[in-house]
mmCIF file of C-alpha atoms in Angstrom:
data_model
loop_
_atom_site.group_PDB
_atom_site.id
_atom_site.type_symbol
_atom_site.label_atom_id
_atom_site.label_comp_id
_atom_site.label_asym_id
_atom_site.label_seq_id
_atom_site.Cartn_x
_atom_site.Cartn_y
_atom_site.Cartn_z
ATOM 1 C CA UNK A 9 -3.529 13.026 -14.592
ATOM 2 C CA UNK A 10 -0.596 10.640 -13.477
ATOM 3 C CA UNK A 11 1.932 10.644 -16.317
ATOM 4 C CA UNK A 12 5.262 8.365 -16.299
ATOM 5 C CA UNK A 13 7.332 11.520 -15.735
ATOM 6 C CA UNK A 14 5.842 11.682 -12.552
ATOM 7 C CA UNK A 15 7.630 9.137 -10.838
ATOM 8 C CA UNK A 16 11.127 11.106 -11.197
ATOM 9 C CA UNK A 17 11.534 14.418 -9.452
ATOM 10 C CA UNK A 18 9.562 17.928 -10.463
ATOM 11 C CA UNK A 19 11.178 21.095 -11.065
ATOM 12 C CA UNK A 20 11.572 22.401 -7.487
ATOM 13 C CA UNK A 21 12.201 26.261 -8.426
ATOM 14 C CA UNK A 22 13.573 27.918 -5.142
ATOM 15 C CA UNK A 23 11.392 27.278 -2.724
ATOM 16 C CA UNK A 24 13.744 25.909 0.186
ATOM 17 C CA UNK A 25 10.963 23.542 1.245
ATOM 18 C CA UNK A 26 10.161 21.862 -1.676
ATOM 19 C CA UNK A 27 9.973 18.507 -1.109
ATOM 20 C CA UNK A 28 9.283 14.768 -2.782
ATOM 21 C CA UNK A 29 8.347 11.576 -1.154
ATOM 22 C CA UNK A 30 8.268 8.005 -1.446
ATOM 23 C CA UNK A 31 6.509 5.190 0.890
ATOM 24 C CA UNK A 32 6.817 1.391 0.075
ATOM 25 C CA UNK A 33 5.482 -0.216 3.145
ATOM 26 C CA UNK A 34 4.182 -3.718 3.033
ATOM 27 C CA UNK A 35 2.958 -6.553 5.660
ATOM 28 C CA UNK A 36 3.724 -10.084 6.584
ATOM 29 C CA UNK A 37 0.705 -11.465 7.468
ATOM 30 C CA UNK A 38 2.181 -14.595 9.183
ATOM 31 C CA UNK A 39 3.796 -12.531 11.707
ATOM 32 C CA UNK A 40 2.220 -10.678 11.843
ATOM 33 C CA UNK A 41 4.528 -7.591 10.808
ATOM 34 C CA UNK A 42 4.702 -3.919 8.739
ATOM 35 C CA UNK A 43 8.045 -3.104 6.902
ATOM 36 C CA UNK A 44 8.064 0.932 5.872
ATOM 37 C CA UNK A 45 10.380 2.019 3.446
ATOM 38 C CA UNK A 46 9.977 6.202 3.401
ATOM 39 C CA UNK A 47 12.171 8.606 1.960
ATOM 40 C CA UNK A 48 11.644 12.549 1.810
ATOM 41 C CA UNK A 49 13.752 14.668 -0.483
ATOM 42 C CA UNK A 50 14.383 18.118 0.040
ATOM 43 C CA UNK A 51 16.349 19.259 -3.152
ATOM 44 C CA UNK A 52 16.704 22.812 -2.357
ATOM 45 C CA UNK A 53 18.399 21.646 0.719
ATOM 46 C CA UNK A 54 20.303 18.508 -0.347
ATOM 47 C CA UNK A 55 19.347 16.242 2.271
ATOM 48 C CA UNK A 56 16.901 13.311 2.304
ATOM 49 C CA UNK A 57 14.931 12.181 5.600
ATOM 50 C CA UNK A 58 14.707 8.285 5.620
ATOM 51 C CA UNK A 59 12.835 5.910 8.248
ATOM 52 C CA UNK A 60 13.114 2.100 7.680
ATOM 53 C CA UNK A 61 11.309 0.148 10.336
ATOM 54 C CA UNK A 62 9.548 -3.207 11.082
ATOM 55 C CA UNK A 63 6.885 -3.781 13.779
ATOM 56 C CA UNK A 64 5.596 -6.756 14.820
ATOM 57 C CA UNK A 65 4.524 -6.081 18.098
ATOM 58 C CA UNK A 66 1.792 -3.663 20.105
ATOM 59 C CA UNK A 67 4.830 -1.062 21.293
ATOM 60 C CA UNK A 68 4.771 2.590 23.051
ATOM 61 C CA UNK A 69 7.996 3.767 21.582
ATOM 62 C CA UNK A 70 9.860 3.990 18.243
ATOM 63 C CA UNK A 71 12.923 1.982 19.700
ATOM 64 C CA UNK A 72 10.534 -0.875 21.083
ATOM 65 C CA UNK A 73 10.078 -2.114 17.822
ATOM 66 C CA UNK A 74 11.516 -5.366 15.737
ATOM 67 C CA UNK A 75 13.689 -2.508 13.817
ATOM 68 C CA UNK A 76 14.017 1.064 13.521
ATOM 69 C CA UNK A 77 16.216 3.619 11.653
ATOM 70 C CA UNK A 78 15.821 7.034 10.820
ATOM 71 C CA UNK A 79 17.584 9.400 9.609
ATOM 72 C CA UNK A 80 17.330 13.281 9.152
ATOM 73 C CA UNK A 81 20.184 14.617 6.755
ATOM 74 C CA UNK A 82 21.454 12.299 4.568
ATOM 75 C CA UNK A 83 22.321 13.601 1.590
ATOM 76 C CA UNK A 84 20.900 13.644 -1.772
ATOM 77 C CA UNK A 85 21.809 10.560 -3.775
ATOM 78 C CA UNK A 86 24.435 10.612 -6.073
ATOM 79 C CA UNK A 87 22.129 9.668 -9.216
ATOM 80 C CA UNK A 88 19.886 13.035 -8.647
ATOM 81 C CA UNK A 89 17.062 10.694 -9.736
ATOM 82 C CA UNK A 90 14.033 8.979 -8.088
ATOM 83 C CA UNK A 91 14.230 6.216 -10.520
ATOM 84 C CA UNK A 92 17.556 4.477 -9.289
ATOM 85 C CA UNK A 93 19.112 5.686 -6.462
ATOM 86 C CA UNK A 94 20.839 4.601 -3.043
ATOM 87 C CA UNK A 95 21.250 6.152 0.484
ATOM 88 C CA UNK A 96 23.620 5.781 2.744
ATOM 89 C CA UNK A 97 21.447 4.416 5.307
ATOM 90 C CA UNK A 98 21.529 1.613 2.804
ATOM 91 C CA UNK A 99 17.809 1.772 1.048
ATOM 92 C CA UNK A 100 18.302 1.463 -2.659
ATOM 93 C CA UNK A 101 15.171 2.024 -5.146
ATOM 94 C CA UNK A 102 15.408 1.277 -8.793
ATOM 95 C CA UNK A 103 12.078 1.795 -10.875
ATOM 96 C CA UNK A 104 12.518 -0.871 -13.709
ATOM 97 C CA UNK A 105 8.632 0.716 -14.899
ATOM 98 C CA UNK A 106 7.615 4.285 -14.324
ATOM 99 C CA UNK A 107 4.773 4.144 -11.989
ATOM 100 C CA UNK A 108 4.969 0.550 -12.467
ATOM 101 C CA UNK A 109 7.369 -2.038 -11.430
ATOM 102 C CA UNK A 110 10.405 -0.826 -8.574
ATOM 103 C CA UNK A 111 12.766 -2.763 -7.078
ATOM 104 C CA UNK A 112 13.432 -2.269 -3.098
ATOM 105 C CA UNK A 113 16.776 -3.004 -1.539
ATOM 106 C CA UNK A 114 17.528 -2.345 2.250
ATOM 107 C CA UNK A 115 20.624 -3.678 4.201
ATOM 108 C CA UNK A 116 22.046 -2.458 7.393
ATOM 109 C CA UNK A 117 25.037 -4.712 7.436
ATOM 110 C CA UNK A 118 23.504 -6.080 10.673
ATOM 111 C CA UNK A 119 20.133 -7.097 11.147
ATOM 112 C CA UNK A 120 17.741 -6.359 8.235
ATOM 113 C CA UNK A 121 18.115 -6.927 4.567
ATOM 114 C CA UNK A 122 14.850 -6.198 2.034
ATOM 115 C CA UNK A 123 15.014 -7.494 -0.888
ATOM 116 C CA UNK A 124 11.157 -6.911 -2.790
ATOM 117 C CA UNK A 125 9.859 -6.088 -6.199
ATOM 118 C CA UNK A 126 6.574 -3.592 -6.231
ATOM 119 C CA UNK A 127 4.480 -4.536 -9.095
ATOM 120 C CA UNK A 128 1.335 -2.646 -9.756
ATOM 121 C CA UNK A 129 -2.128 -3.656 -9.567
ATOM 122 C CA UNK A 130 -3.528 -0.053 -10.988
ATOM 123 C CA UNK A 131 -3.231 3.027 -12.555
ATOM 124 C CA UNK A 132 -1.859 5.505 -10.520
ATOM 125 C CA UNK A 133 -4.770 6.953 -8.627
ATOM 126 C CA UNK A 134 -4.236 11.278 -8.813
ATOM 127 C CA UNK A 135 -6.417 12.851 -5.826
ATOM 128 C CA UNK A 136 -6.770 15.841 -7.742
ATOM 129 C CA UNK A 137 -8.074 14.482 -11.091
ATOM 130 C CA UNK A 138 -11.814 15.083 -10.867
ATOM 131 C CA UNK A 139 -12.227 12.594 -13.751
ATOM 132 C CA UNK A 140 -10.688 10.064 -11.301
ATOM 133 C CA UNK A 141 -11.212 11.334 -7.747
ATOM 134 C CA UNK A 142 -15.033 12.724 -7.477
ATOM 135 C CA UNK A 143 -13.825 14.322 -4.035
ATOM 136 C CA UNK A 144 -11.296 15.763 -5.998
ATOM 137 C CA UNK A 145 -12.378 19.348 -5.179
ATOM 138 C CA UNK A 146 -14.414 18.509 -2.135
ATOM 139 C CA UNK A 147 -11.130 19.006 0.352
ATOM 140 C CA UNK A 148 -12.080 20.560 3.738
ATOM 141 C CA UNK A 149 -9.816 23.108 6.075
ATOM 142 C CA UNK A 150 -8.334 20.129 8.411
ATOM 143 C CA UNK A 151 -7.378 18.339 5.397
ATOM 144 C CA UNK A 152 -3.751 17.536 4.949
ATOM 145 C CA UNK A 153 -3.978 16.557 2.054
ATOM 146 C CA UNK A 154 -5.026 20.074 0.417
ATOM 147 C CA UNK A 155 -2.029 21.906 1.689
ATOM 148 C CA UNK A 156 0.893 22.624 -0.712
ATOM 149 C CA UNK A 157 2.995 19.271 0.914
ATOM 150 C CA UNK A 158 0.790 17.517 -1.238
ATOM 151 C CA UNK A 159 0.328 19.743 -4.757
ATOM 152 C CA UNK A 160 0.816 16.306 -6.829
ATOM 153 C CA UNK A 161 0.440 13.409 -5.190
ATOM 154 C CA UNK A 162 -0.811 9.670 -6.306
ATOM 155 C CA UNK A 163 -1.892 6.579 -4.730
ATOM 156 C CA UNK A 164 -1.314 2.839 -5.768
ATOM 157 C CA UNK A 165 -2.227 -0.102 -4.587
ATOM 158 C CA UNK A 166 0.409 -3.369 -5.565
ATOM 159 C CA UNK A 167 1.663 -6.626 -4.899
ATOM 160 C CA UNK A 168 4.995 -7.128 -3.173
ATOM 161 C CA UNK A 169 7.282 -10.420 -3.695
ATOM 162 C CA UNK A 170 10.761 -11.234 -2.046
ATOM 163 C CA UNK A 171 12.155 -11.727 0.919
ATOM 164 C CA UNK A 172 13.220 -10.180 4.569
ATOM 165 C CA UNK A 173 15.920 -11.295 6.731
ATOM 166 C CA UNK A 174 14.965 -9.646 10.174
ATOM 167 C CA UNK A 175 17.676 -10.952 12.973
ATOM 168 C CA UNK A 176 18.595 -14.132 11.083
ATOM 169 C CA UNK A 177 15.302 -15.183 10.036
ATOM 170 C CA UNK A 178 14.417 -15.278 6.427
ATOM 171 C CA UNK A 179 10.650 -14.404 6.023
ATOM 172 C CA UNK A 180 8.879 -14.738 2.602
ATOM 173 C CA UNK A 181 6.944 -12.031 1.020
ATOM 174 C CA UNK A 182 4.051 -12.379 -1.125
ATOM 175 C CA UNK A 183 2.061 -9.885 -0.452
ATOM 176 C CA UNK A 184 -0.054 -6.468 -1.071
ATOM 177 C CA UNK A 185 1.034 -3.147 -0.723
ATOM 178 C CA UNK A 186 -0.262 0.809 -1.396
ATOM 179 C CA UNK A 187 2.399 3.360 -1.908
ATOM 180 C CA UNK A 188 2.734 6.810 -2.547
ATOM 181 C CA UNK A 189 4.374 9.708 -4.135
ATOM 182 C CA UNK A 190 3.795 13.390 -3.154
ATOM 183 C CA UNK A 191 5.483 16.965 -4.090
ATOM 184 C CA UNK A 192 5.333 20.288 -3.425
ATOM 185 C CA UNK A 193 6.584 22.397 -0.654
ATOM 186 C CA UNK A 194 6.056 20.785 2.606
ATOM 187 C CA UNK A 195 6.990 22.852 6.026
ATOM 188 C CA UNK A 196 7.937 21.315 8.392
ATOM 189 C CA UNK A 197 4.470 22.469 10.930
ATOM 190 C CA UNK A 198 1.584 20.780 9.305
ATOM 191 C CA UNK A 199 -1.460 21.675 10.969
ATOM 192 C CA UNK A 200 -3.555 19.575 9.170
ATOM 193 C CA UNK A 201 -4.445 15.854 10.460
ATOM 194 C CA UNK A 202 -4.773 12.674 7.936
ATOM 195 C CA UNK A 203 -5.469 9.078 8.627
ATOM 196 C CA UNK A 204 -3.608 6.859 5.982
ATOM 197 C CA UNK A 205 -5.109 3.845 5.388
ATOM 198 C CA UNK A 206 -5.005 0.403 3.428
ATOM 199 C CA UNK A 207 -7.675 -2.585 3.385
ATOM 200 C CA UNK A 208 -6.232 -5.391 0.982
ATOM 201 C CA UNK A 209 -8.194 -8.114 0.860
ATOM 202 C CA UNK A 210 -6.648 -9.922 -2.827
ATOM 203 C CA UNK A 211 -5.340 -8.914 -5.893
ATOM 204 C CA UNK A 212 -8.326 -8.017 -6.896
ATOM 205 C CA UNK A 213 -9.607 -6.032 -4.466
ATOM 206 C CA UNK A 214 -8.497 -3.417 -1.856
ATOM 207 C CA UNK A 215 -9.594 -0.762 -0.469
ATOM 208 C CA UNK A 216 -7.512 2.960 0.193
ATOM 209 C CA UNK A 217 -8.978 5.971 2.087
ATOM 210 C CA UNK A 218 -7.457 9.128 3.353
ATOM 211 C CA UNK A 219 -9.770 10.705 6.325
ATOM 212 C CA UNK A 220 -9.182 13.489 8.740
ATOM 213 C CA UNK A 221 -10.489 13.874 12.615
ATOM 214 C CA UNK A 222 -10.361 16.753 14.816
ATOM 215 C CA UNK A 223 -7.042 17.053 16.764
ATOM 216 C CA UNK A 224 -8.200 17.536 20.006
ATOM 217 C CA UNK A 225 -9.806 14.814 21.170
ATOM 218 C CA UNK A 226 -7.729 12.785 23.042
ATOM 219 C CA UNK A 227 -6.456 9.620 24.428
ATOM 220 C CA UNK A 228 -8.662 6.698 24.825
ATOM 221 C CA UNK A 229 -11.469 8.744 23.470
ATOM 222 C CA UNK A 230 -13.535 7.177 20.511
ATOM 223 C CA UNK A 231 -13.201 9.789 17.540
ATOM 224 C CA UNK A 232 -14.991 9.978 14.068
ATOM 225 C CA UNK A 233 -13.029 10.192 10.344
ATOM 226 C CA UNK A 234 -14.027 12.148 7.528
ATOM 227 C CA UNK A 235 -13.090 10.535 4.304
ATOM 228 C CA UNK A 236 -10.707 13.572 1.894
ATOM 229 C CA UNK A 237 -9.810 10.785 -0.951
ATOM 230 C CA UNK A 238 -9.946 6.810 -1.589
ATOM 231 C CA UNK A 239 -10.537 4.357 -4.108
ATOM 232 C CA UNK A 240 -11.772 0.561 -4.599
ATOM 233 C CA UNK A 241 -9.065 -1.408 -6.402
ATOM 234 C CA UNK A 242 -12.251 -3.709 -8.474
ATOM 235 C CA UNK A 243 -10.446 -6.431 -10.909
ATOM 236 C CA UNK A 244 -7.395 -4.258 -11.741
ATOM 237 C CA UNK A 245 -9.040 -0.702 -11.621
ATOM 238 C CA UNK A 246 -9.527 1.585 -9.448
ATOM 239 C CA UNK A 247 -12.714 3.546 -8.600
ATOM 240 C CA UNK A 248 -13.051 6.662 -6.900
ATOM 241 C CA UNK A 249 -14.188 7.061 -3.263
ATOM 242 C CA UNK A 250 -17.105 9.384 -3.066
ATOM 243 C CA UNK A 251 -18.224 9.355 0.349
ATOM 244 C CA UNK A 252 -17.230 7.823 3.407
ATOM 245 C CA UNK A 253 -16.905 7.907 7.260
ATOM 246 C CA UNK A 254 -14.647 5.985 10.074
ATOM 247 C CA UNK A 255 -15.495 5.366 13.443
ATOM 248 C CA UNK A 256 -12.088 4.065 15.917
ATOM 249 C CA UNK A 257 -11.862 3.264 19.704
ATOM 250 C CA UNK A 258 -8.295 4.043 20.825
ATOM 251 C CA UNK A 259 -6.148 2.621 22.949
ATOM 252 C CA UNK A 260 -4.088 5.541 23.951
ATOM 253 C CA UNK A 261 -3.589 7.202 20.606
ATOM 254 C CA UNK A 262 -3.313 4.016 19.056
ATOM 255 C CA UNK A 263 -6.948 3.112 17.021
ATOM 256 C CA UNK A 264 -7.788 -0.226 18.303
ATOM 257 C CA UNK A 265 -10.812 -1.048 16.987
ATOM 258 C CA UNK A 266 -11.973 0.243 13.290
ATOM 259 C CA UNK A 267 -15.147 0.648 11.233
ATOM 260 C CA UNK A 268 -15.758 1.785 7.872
ATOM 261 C CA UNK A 269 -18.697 2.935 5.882
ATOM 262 C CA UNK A 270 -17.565 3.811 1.998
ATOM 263 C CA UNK A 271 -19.194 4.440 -0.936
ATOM 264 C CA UNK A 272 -17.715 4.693 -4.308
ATOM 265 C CA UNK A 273 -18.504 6.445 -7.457
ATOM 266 C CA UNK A 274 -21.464 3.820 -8.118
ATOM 267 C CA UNK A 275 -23.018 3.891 -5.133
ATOM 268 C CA UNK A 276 -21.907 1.007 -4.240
ATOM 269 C CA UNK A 277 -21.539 0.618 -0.110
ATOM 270 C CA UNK A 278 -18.304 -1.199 1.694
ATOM 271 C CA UNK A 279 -18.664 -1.845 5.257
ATOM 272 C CA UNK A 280 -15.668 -3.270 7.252
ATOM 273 C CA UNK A 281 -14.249 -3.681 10.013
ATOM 274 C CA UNK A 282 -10.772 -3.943 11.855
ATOM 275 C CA UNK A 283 -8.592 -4.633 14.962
ATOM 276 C CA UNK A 284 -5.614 -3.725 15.116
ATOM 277 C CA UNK A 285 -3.318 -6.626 15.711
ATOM 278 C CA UNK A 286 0.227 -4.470 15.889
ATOM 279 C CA UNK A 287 1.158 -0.783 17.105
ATOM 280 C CA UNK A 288 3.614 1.643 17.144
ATOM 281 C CA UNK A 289 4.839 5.359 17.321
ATOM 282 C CA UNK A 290 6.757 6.350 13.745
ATOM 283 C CA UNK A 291 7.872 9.478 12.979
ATOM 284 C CA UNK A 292 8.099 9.999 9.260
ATOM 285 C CA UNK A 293 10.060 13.207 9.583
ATOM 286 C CA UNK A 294 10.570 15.948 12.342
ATOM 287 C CA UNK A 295 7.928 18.032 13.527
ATOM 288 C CA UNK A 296 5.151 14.853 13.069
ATOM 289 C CA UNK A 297 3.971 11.967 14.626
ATOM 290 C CA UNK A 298 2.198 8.976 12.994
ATOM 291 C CA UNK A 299 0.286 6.653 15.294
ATOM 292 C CA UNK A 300 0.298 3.141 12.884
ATOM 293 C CA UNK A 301 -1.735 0.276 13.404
ATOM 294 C CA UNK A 302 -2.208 -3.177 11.116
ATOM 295 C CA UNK A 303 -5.673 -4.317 11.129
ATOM 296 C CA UNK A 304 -7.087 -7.432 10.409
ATOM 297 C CA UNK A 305 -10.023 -6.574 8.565
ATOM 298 C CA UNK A 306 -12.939 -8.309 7.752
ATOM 299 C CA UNK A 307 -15.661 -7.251 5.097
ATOM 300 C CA UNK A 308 -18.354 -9.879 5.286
ATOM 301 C CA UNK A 309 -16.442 -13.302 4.878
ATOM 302 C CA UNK A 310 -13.130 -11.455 3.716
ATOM 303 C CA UNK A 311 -10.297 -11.205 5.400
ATOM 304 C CA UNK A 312 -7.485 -8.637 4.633
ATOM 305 C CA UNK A 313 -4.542 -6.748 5.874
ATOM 306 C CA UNK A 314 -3.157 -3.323 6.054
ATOM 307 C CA UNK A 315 -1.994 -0.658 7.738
ATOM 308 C CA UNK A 316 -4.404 2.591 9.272
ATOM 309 C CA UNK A 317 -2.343 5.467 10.273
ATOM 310 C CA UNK A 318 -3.122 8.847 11.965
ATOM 311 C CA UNK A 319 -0.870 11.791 11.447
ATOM 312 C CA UNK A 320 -0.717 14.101 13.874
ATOM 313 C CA UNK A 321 1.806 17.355 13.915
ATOM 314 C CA UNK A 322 3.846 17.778 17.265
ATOM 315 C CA UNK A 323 1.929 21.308 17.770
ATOM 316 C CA UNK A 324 -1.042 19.423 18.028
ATOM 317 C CA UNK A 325 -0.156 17.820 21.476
ATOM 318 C CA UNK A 326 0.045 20.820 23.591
ATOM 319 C CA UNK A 327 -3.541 21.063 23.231
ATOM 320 C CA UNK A 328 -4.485 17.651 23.858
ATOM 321 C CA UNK A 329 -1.971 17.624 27.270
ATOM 322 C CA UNK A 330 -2.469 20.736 28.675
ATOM 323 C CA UNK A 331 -5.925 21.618 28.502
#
């Protein structure tokens, strides 16, 4: 169970690798575009790893995008707290709610300033609460998700408000938005694989699955998803995930095209489908790399936005490349 305290840091011990992380990302439709907003805190190291980005466009490299900055050592903020806090790549985070309401601040002194509140739409959704998550014990071997990176971890699905100023141009932002918020002790080779992803069709209703896929198939090969966790955001609560598959064409590594068969705890069935309309290489922190998509989904006559990522580690690539 998600409490309020869980939004600030854990008691880290002495493991050197402990580590806590944060991901606001949210979409512009109209763009269409993704802004990500990730920190990861290593306490027991003092340093943070931070990538800010936006992506607009269907890209091959991190620096092709609309914006891209990441970082590997900043240090820890000066607050020691996850509840208000700056870094000096310029992201500032103040929770005004526990687990509820934050306020997100970017500015590079250049080209990007983020100005957004994150309101929530749910509950914090706890993948290891079996009263919550009936997959809750059901993790498998490939799963990332049931390594020690991710001992607590949470899922929420929100609305964003605000504004972005990318290169001059103001964009307005009212939109919705699934975060997250993991600790433990996180290495930095993670040979487990996880596809992130987000379906959010109104405020009330959205979709979030985790999945994982075997590593080795390649390039422009069709692979299949097995879901590890999820929900159904249903009129302001959330519902566990208990089954579910994926099916994706790639493009490259990128998923192109996207279909989903869900079922939650009542047995109820969600079919949908999506193309990605943006793409791009992001690597969250060293040793990783995500291959992130946005979607336009449809489920029936619904149409809804989100992000699908797949999370590969770099050890993983040797195989596919050289075999």
């Amino acid at each position: 169970m998600i409490t309020p305290e869980d939004a600030e840091f854990h008691p880290s011990g002495t493991a050197r690798m402990w580590t806590e992380t944060n991901y606001f990302g949210f979409d512009i439709p109209a763009v269409p575009a993704h802004v990500g907003l990730y920190a990861l805190f290593r306490p027991n190291l003092g340093t943070v790893n931070s990538a800010v980005f936006v992506n607009s466009r269907k890209v091959e490299a991190s620096w092709e995008v609309d914006f891209w900055d990441s970082r590997a050592y900043l240090p820890l903020p000066e607050s020691g707290s996850l509840l208000d806090y700056r870094l000096d790549n310029g992201l500032a985070v103040r929770c005004l709610e526990p687990n509820k309401v934050w306020e997100l601040r970017y500015d590079n002194g250049e080209s990007l300033q983020v100005d957004v509140r994150f309101e929530a739409l749910m509950e914090p959704f706890d993948i290891h609460d079996p009263d919550m998550d009936p997959r809750a014990k059901a993790a498998g071997r490939g799963d990332l998700s049931a390594g020690g990176a991710y001992a607590g971890h949470f899922d929420m699905t929100g609305a964003v408000t605000g504004h972005v100023v990318l290169n001059g141009a103001r964009h307005e932002v009212d939109a919705l938005s699934t975060m997250d918020h993991s600790w433990g002790v996180r290495e930095e080779r993670q040979l487990g694989t996880m596809t992130w992803l987000q379906c959010h069709f109104s405020r009330e209703l959205a979709l979030h699955a985790m999945f994982d896929f075997d590593p080795t198939i390649g390039p422009d090969r069709p692979f299949e998803a097995h879901l590890t966790h999820g929900y159904v955001l249903d009129g302001g609560k959330a519902l566990g995930l208990k089954e579910g598959s994926a099916r994706m064409t790639r493009k490259g590594m990128y998923s192109d095209t996207l279909e989903l068969h869900l079922v939650d705890a009542h047995d109820r069935e969600y079919r949908v489908r999506g193309v990605a309309q943006t793409r791009a290489p992001i690597q969250y922190w060293p040793g990783s790399m995500a291959f992130m998509v946005m979607p336009r989904w449809e489920m029936g006559d619904l149409v809804g936005y989100g992000t699908s990522t797949d999370f590969l580690d770099l050890y993983h690539f040797t195989r596919l490349y050289n075999n």
